[in-house]
Amino acid sequence: MAGSSSDIPLIEVRDVVKHFGSVIALSGISMTVRRGEVMCLLGDNGAGKSTLIKTLSGVFRPTSGDYLVDGKAVSFSTPRDALDAGIATVFQDLAMIPLMSITRNFFMGREPVKGFGPFRHIDMGFCDRVTREEMKKIGIDIRDPGQAVGTLSGGERQCVAIARAVFFGAKVLILDEPTSALGVAQTSMVLRYINQVRSNGLGVIFITHNVRHAYAVGDRFTVLNRGKTLGSHDKAAIKIDELQTLMAGGKDLQSLSAELGGTV
């Protein structure tokens, strides 16, 4: 008997390899992301996180391996293909224009229009209303959606980018280091929103090198090191200090600690 649609991962990659000439950036990566789950992708600089998310989001094509969305094999040529399949990526730079309004950033590239022929124009009344309502749903009260998005805090801008992706139909959110440059209060805001998105049934890939942030919201953790998977672990099966050790080098770190008399 075939499994129900709820049993099929939103995203599944099997033995994905990515070469750039003679350089092997990814070497047999496998992972899954399910509905209502936060999958945390952990690894130090150079681990392969950026290459993997760009492969998932249609920027790169894998050299080999299988990429499935809702159980069906896909091969994205552009990020637009991934967006059309419900895979939305929020990169660190957020792809926002600071001097443009919150509303214009929210609807950038997808502006609704009204009128006919030469009298067609953006329906700013609708856009402002939707922007205000969507931000209010996540606890951010925007008095003037026409204000420049650059006047918002870093955490609020992250939430604008995430809310935009959710509003336009994302099934999977790929978040690239969303808390890396944020203070404590702003980080809490973003983590709360990630939890809210998960409760609405979306899948989330949370890329970070901060184990504490990952452990706060993550359901499963995949650790990368030099383009390889060191393993995927359910939260119930791994403690935060074990996850930290695995991410930091595992046996290599333990050997160094022994050499230095346990000071690492």
Short mmCIF file of C-alpha atoms in Angstrom, two decimals:
data_model
loop_
_atom_site.label_atom_id
_atom_site.label_comp_id
_atom_site.label_asym_id
_atom_site.label_seq_id
_atom_site.Cartn_x
_atom_site.Cartn_y
_atom_site.Cartn_z
CA MET A 1 0.00 0.00 0.00
CA ALA A 2 1.41 3.39 -0.98
CA GLY A 3 2.13 5.89 1.76
CA SER A 4 -0.10 8.92 2.19
CA SER A 5 1.01 12.27 0.82
CA SER A 6 1.81 13.40 4.36
CA ASP A 7 4.46 10.64 4.54
CA ILE A 8 6.27 11.92 1.46
CA PRO A 9 9.06 14.40 2.26
CA LEU A 10 8.65 17.90 0.89
CA ILE A 11 12.31 17.74 -0.15
CA GLU A 12 14.59 14.74 -0.47
CA VAL A 13 18.12 14.69 -1.83
CA ARG A 14 20.01 11.44 -2.38
CA ASP A 15 23.77 11.26 -2.86
CA VAL A 16 23.98 14.74 -4.37
CA VAL A 17 27.40 15.59 -5.77
CA LYS A 18 28.51 18.99 -7.06
CA HIS A 19 31.80 19.61 -8.86
CA PHE A 20 33.29 22.94 -9.91
CA GLY A 21 35.92 21.72 -12.33
CA SER A 22 38.31 19.61 -10.28
CA VAL A 23 36.94 20.94 -6.98
CA ILE A 24 34.42 18.68 -5.22
CA ALA A 25 32.08 21.01 -3.30
CA LEU A 26 29.51 18.36 -2.34
CA SER A 27 30.32 14.68 -2.02
CA GLY A 28 27.22 12.50 -1.69
CA ILE A 29 24.85 14.61 0.41
CA SER A 30 21.56 13.01 1.49
CA MET A 31 18.82 14.63 3.58
CA THR A 32 15.05 15.06 3.84
CA VAL A 33 12.71 17.83 4.93
CA ARG A 34 9.15 17.06 5.99
CA ARG A 35 6.00 19.09 6.57
CA GLY A 36 5.90 20.93 9.87
CA GLU A 37 9.61 20.33 10.49
CA VAL A 38 12.65 22.52 11.01
CA MET A 39 15.72 20.82 9.57
CA CYS A 40 18.85 22.60 10.77
CA LEU A 41 21.82 22.47 8.43
CA LEU A 42 24.97 22.95 10.47
CA GLY A 43 28.61 23.30 9.57
CA ASP A 44 31.60 25.57 9.81
CA ASN A 45 32.77 27.88 7.02
CA GLY A 46 33.62 25.83 3.94
CA ALA A 47 31.47 22.89 4.99
CA GLY A 48 29.34 23.09 1.84
CA LYS A 49 26.22 24.72 3.28
CA SER A 50 26.07 27.53 0.73
CA THR A 51 26.64 25.20 -2.22
CA LEU A 52 23.91 22.86 -1.01
CA ILE A 53 21.28 25.56 -0.54
CA LYS A 54 22.12 27.09 -3.93
CA THR A 55 21.65 23.63 -5.43
CA LEU A 56 18.30 23.23 -3.67
CA SER A 57 17.16 26.69 -4.74
CA GLY A 58 17.99 26.32 -8.43
CA VAL A 59 21.14 28.45 -8.59
CA PHE A 60 23.33 25.37 -9.28
CA ARG A 61 22.50 22.07 -10.93
CA PRO A 62 23.92 19.01 -9.15
CA THR A 63 26.63 17.10 -11.00
CA SER A 64 24.95 13.84 -9.98
CA GLY A 65 22.43 12.52 -7.50
CA ASP A 66 18.66 12.74 -7.09
CA TYR A 67 16.60 15.75 -6.02
CA LEU A 68 12.91 15.11 -5.27
CA VAL A 69 10.14 17.55 -4.36
CA ASP A 70 6.92 15.97 -3.09
CA GLY A 71 8.31 12.61 -4.19
CA LYS A 72 8.89 13.68 -7.80
CA ALA A 73 12.32 14.10 -9.38
CA VAL A 74 13.11 17.69 -10.33
CA SER A 75 15.89 19.50 -12.17
CA PHE A 76 15.75 23.24 -11.66
CA SER A 77 17.40 25.47 -14.25
CA THR A 78 16.78 28.75 -12.42
CA PRO A 79 15.70 29.99 -8.98
CA ARG A 80 12.33 30.85 -10.56
CA ASP A 81 11.79 27.14 -11.25
CA ALA A 82 12.39 26.41 -7.57
CA LEU A 83 10.02 29.21 -6.51
CA ASP A 84 7.32 27.85 -8.80
CA ALA A 85 7.75 24.48 -7.06
CA GLY A 86 7.29 26.14 -3.64
CA ILE A 87 10.98 26.29 -2.64
CA ALA A 88 11.73 29.80 -1.37
CA THR A 89 15.16 30.92 -0.19
CA VAL A 90 15.84 33.89 2.08
CA PHE A 91 19.53 34.71 1.68
CA GLN A 92 21.58 36.69 4.17
CA ASP A 93 21.42 39.87 2.08
CA LEU A 94 17.59 39.49 1.98
CA ALA A 95 17.43 40.83 -1.61
CA MET A 96 15.81 44.03 -0.36
CA ILE A 97 16.30 47.65 -1.39
CA PRO A 98 16.69 49.69 1.83
CA LEU A 99 15.40 52.98 0.38
CA MET A 100 12.23 51.40 -1.04
CA SER A 101 9.12 51.02 1.08
CA ILE A 102 8.22 47.92 3.07
CA THR A 103 5.30 47.37 0.69
CA ARG A 104 7.38 47.66 -2.47
CA ASN A 105 9.93 45.21 -1.06
CA PHE A 106 7.17 42.82 0.00
CA PHE A 107 5.65 42.72 -3.51
CA MET A 108 8.86 43.21 -5.52
CA GLY A 109 8.49 41.43 -8.87
CA ARG A 110 4.90 40.34 -8.10
CA GLU A 111 3.07 43.65 -7.98
CA PRO A 112 -0.72 43.36 -8.54
CA VAL A 113 -2.11 45.86 -11.04
CA LYS A 114 -5.49 47.33 -11.78
CA GLY A 115 -6.94 49.37 -14.61
CA PHE A 116 -6.80 48.78 -18.36
CA GLY A 117 -4.34 49.46 -21.15
CA PRO A 118 -2.25 52.60 -20.60
CA PHE A 119 -4.13 53.21 -17.34
CA ARG A 120 -2.83 50.05 -15.66
CA HIS A 121 -0.99 50.74 -12.42
CA ILE A 122 0.08 49.01 -9.23
CA ASP A 123 -2.76 48.60 -6.75
CA MET A 124 -0.89 50.22 -3.85
CA GLY A 125 -3.95 50.28 -1.60
CA PHE A 126 -4.21 46.48 -1.78
CA CYS A 127 -0.46 46.07 -1.38
CA ASP A 128 -0.29 48.29 1.70
CA ARG A 129 -3.23 46.50 3.29
CA VAL A 130 -1.79 43.02 2.70
CA THR A 131 1.66 44.03 3.93
CA ARG A 132 0.25 45.48 7.15
CA GLU A 133 -1.97 42.43 7.75
CA GLU A 134 0.74 39.86 7.06
CA MET A 135 3.21 41.58 9.36
CA LYS A 136 0.57 41.94 12.07
CA LYS A 137 0.03 38.16 11.97
CA ILE A 138 3.56 37.72 13.23
CA GLY A 139 3.31 40.39 15.88
CA ILE A 140 4.91 43.31 14.03
CA ASP A 141 2.66 46.37 13.91
CA ILE A 142 3.62 48.51 10.92
CA ARG A 143 1.94 51.87 11.19
CA ASP A 144 3.15 53.03 7.79
CA PRO A 145 3.93 50.30 5.22
CA GLY A 146 5.20 53.14 3.00
CA GLN A 147 8.22 53.72 5.23
CA ALA A 148 11.62 52.66 3.93
CA VAL A 149 12.39 49.03 4.76
CA GLY A 150 15.87 50.18 5.81
CA THR A 151 14.31 51.87 8.87
CA LEU A 152 13.34 48.47 10.30
CA SER A 153 15.54 46.46 12.62
CA GLY A 154 17.50 43.50 11.28
CA GLY A 155 15.06 41.06 12.86
CA GLU A 156 12.06 42.87 11.39
CA ARG A 157 13.62 42.83 7.91
CA GLN A 158 14.21 39.09 8.24
CA CYS A 159 10.54 38.67 9.16
CA VAL A 160 9.45 40.76 6.15
CA ALA A 161 11.46 38.47 3.86
CA ILE A 162 10.03 35.32 5.45
CA ALA A 163 6.46 36.65 5.45
CA ARG A 164 6.83 37.55 1.77
CA ALA A 165 7.88 34.00 0.92
CA VAL A 166 5.04 32.47 2.94
CA PHE A 167 2.42 34.80 1.43
CA PHE A 168 3.45 33.85 -2.11
CA GLY A 169 2.96 30.15 -1.52
CA ALA A 170 6.22 28.68 -0.25
CA LYS A 171 6.04 25.08 0.94
CA VAL A 172 9.67 24.98 2.00
CA LEU A 173 11.63 27.92 3.40
CA ILE A 174 15.41 27.87 3.13
CA LEU A 175 16.81 30.40 5.62
CA ASP A 176 20.47 31.28 5.15
CA GLU A 177 22.01 32.33 8.50
CA PRO A 178 18.97 34.47 9.46
CA THR A 179 20.26 35.23 12.97
CA SER A 180 23.97 35.72 12.25
CA ALA A 181 24.03 39.52 12.59
CA LEU A 182 21.20 39.99 15.08
CA GLY A 183 21.09 40.89 18.76
CA VAL A 184 19.37 38.77 21.39
CA ALA A 185 15.92 40.37 21.12
CA GLN A 186 15.93 40.34 17.31
CA THR A 187 17.14 36.74 17.24
CA SER A 188 14.25 35.75 19.53
CA MET A 189 11.82 37.48 17.16
CA VAL A 190 13.10 35.50 14.17
CA LEU A 191 13.19 32.17 16.04
CA ARG A 192 9.60 32.67 17.24
CA TYR A 193 8.51 33.30 13.67
CA ILE A 194 10.31 30.19 12.44
CA ASN A 195 8.37 28.22 15.06
CA GLN A 196 5.14 29.82 13.84
CA VAL A 197 5.89 28.93 10.23
CA ARG A 198 6.54 25.30 11.23
CA SER A 199 3.24 25.13 13.12
CA ASN A 200 1.48 26.14 9.89
CA GLY A 201 2.79 22.99 8.18
CA LEU A 202 5.69 24.38 6.16
CA GLY A 203 9.09 22.74 6.00
CA VAL A 204 12.05 24.86 7.04
CA ILE A 205 15.76 24.44 6.30
CA PHE A 206 17.57 26.60 8.84
CA ILE A 207 21.23 27.12 7.91
CA THR A 208 23.40 28.28 10.78
CA HIS A 209 26.72 27.81 12.54
CA ASN A 210 25.12 28.72 15.90
CA VAL A 211 24.20 25.46 17.61
CA ARG A 212 22.17 27.17 20.35
CA HIS A 213 19.93 28.92 17.84
CA ALA A 214 19.49 25.66 15.93
CA TYR A 215 18.69 23.64 19.04
CA ALA A 216 16.08 26.18 20.14
CA VAL A 217 13.81 25.53 17.14
CA GLY A 218 15.18 22.49 15.31
CA ASP A 219 13.49 19.10 14.99
CA ARG A 220 16.39 17.43 13.17
CA PHE A 221 19.98 18.35 12.51
CA THR A 222 22.19 17.56 9.53
CA VAL A 223 25.88 18.34 10.00
CA LEU A 224 28.14 19.01 7.02
CA ASN A 225 31.92 18.92 6.94
CA ARG A 226 33.98 19.53 3.80
CA GLY A 227 31.09 18.70 1.50
CA LYS A 228 30.09 15.51 3.28
CA THR A 229 27.26 14.64 5.65
CA LEU A 230 28.40 13.70 9.13
CA GLY A 231 24.90 12.45 9.88
CA SER A 232 21.31 13.53 10.55
CA HIS A 233 19.96 13.38 14.08
CA ASP A 234 16.54 13.81 15.69
CA LYS A 235 16.50 16.29 18.55
CA ALA A 236 15.54 13.58 21.02
CA ALA A 237 18.59 11.54 20.03
CA ILE A 238 21.34 14.13 20.47
CA LYS A 239 22.24 16.64 23.17
CA ILE A 240 23.36 20.15 22.43
CA ASP A 241 26.93 19.56 23.59
CA GLU A 242 27.15 16.43 21.41
CA LEU A 243 25.90 18.43 18.45
CA GLN A 244 28.46 21.15 19.16
CA THR A 245 31.27 18.60 19.28
CA LEU A 246 30.13 16.95 16.05
CA MET A 247 29.95 20.28 14.27
CA ALA A 248 33.30 21.45 15.63
CA GLY A 249 35.21 18.43 14.43
CA GLY A 250 34.23 15.46 16.56
CA LYS A 251 37.19 13.13 17.04
CA ASP A 252 39.68 15.70 15.75
CA LEU A 253 38.54 18.17 18.41
CA GLN A 254 38.73 15.52 21.13
CA SER A 255 42.27 14.57 20.05
CA LEU A 256 43.36 18.21 20.14
CA SER A 257 41.78 18.64 23.56
CA ALA A 258 43.75 15.65 24.86
CA GLU A 259 46.98 17.04 23.42
CA LEU A 260 46.41 20.39 25.13
CA GLY A 261 45.42 18.87 28.43
CA GLY A 262 41.67 19.31 28.07
CA THR A 263 41.75 23.06 27.52
CA VAL A 264 39.82 23.09 24.19
#
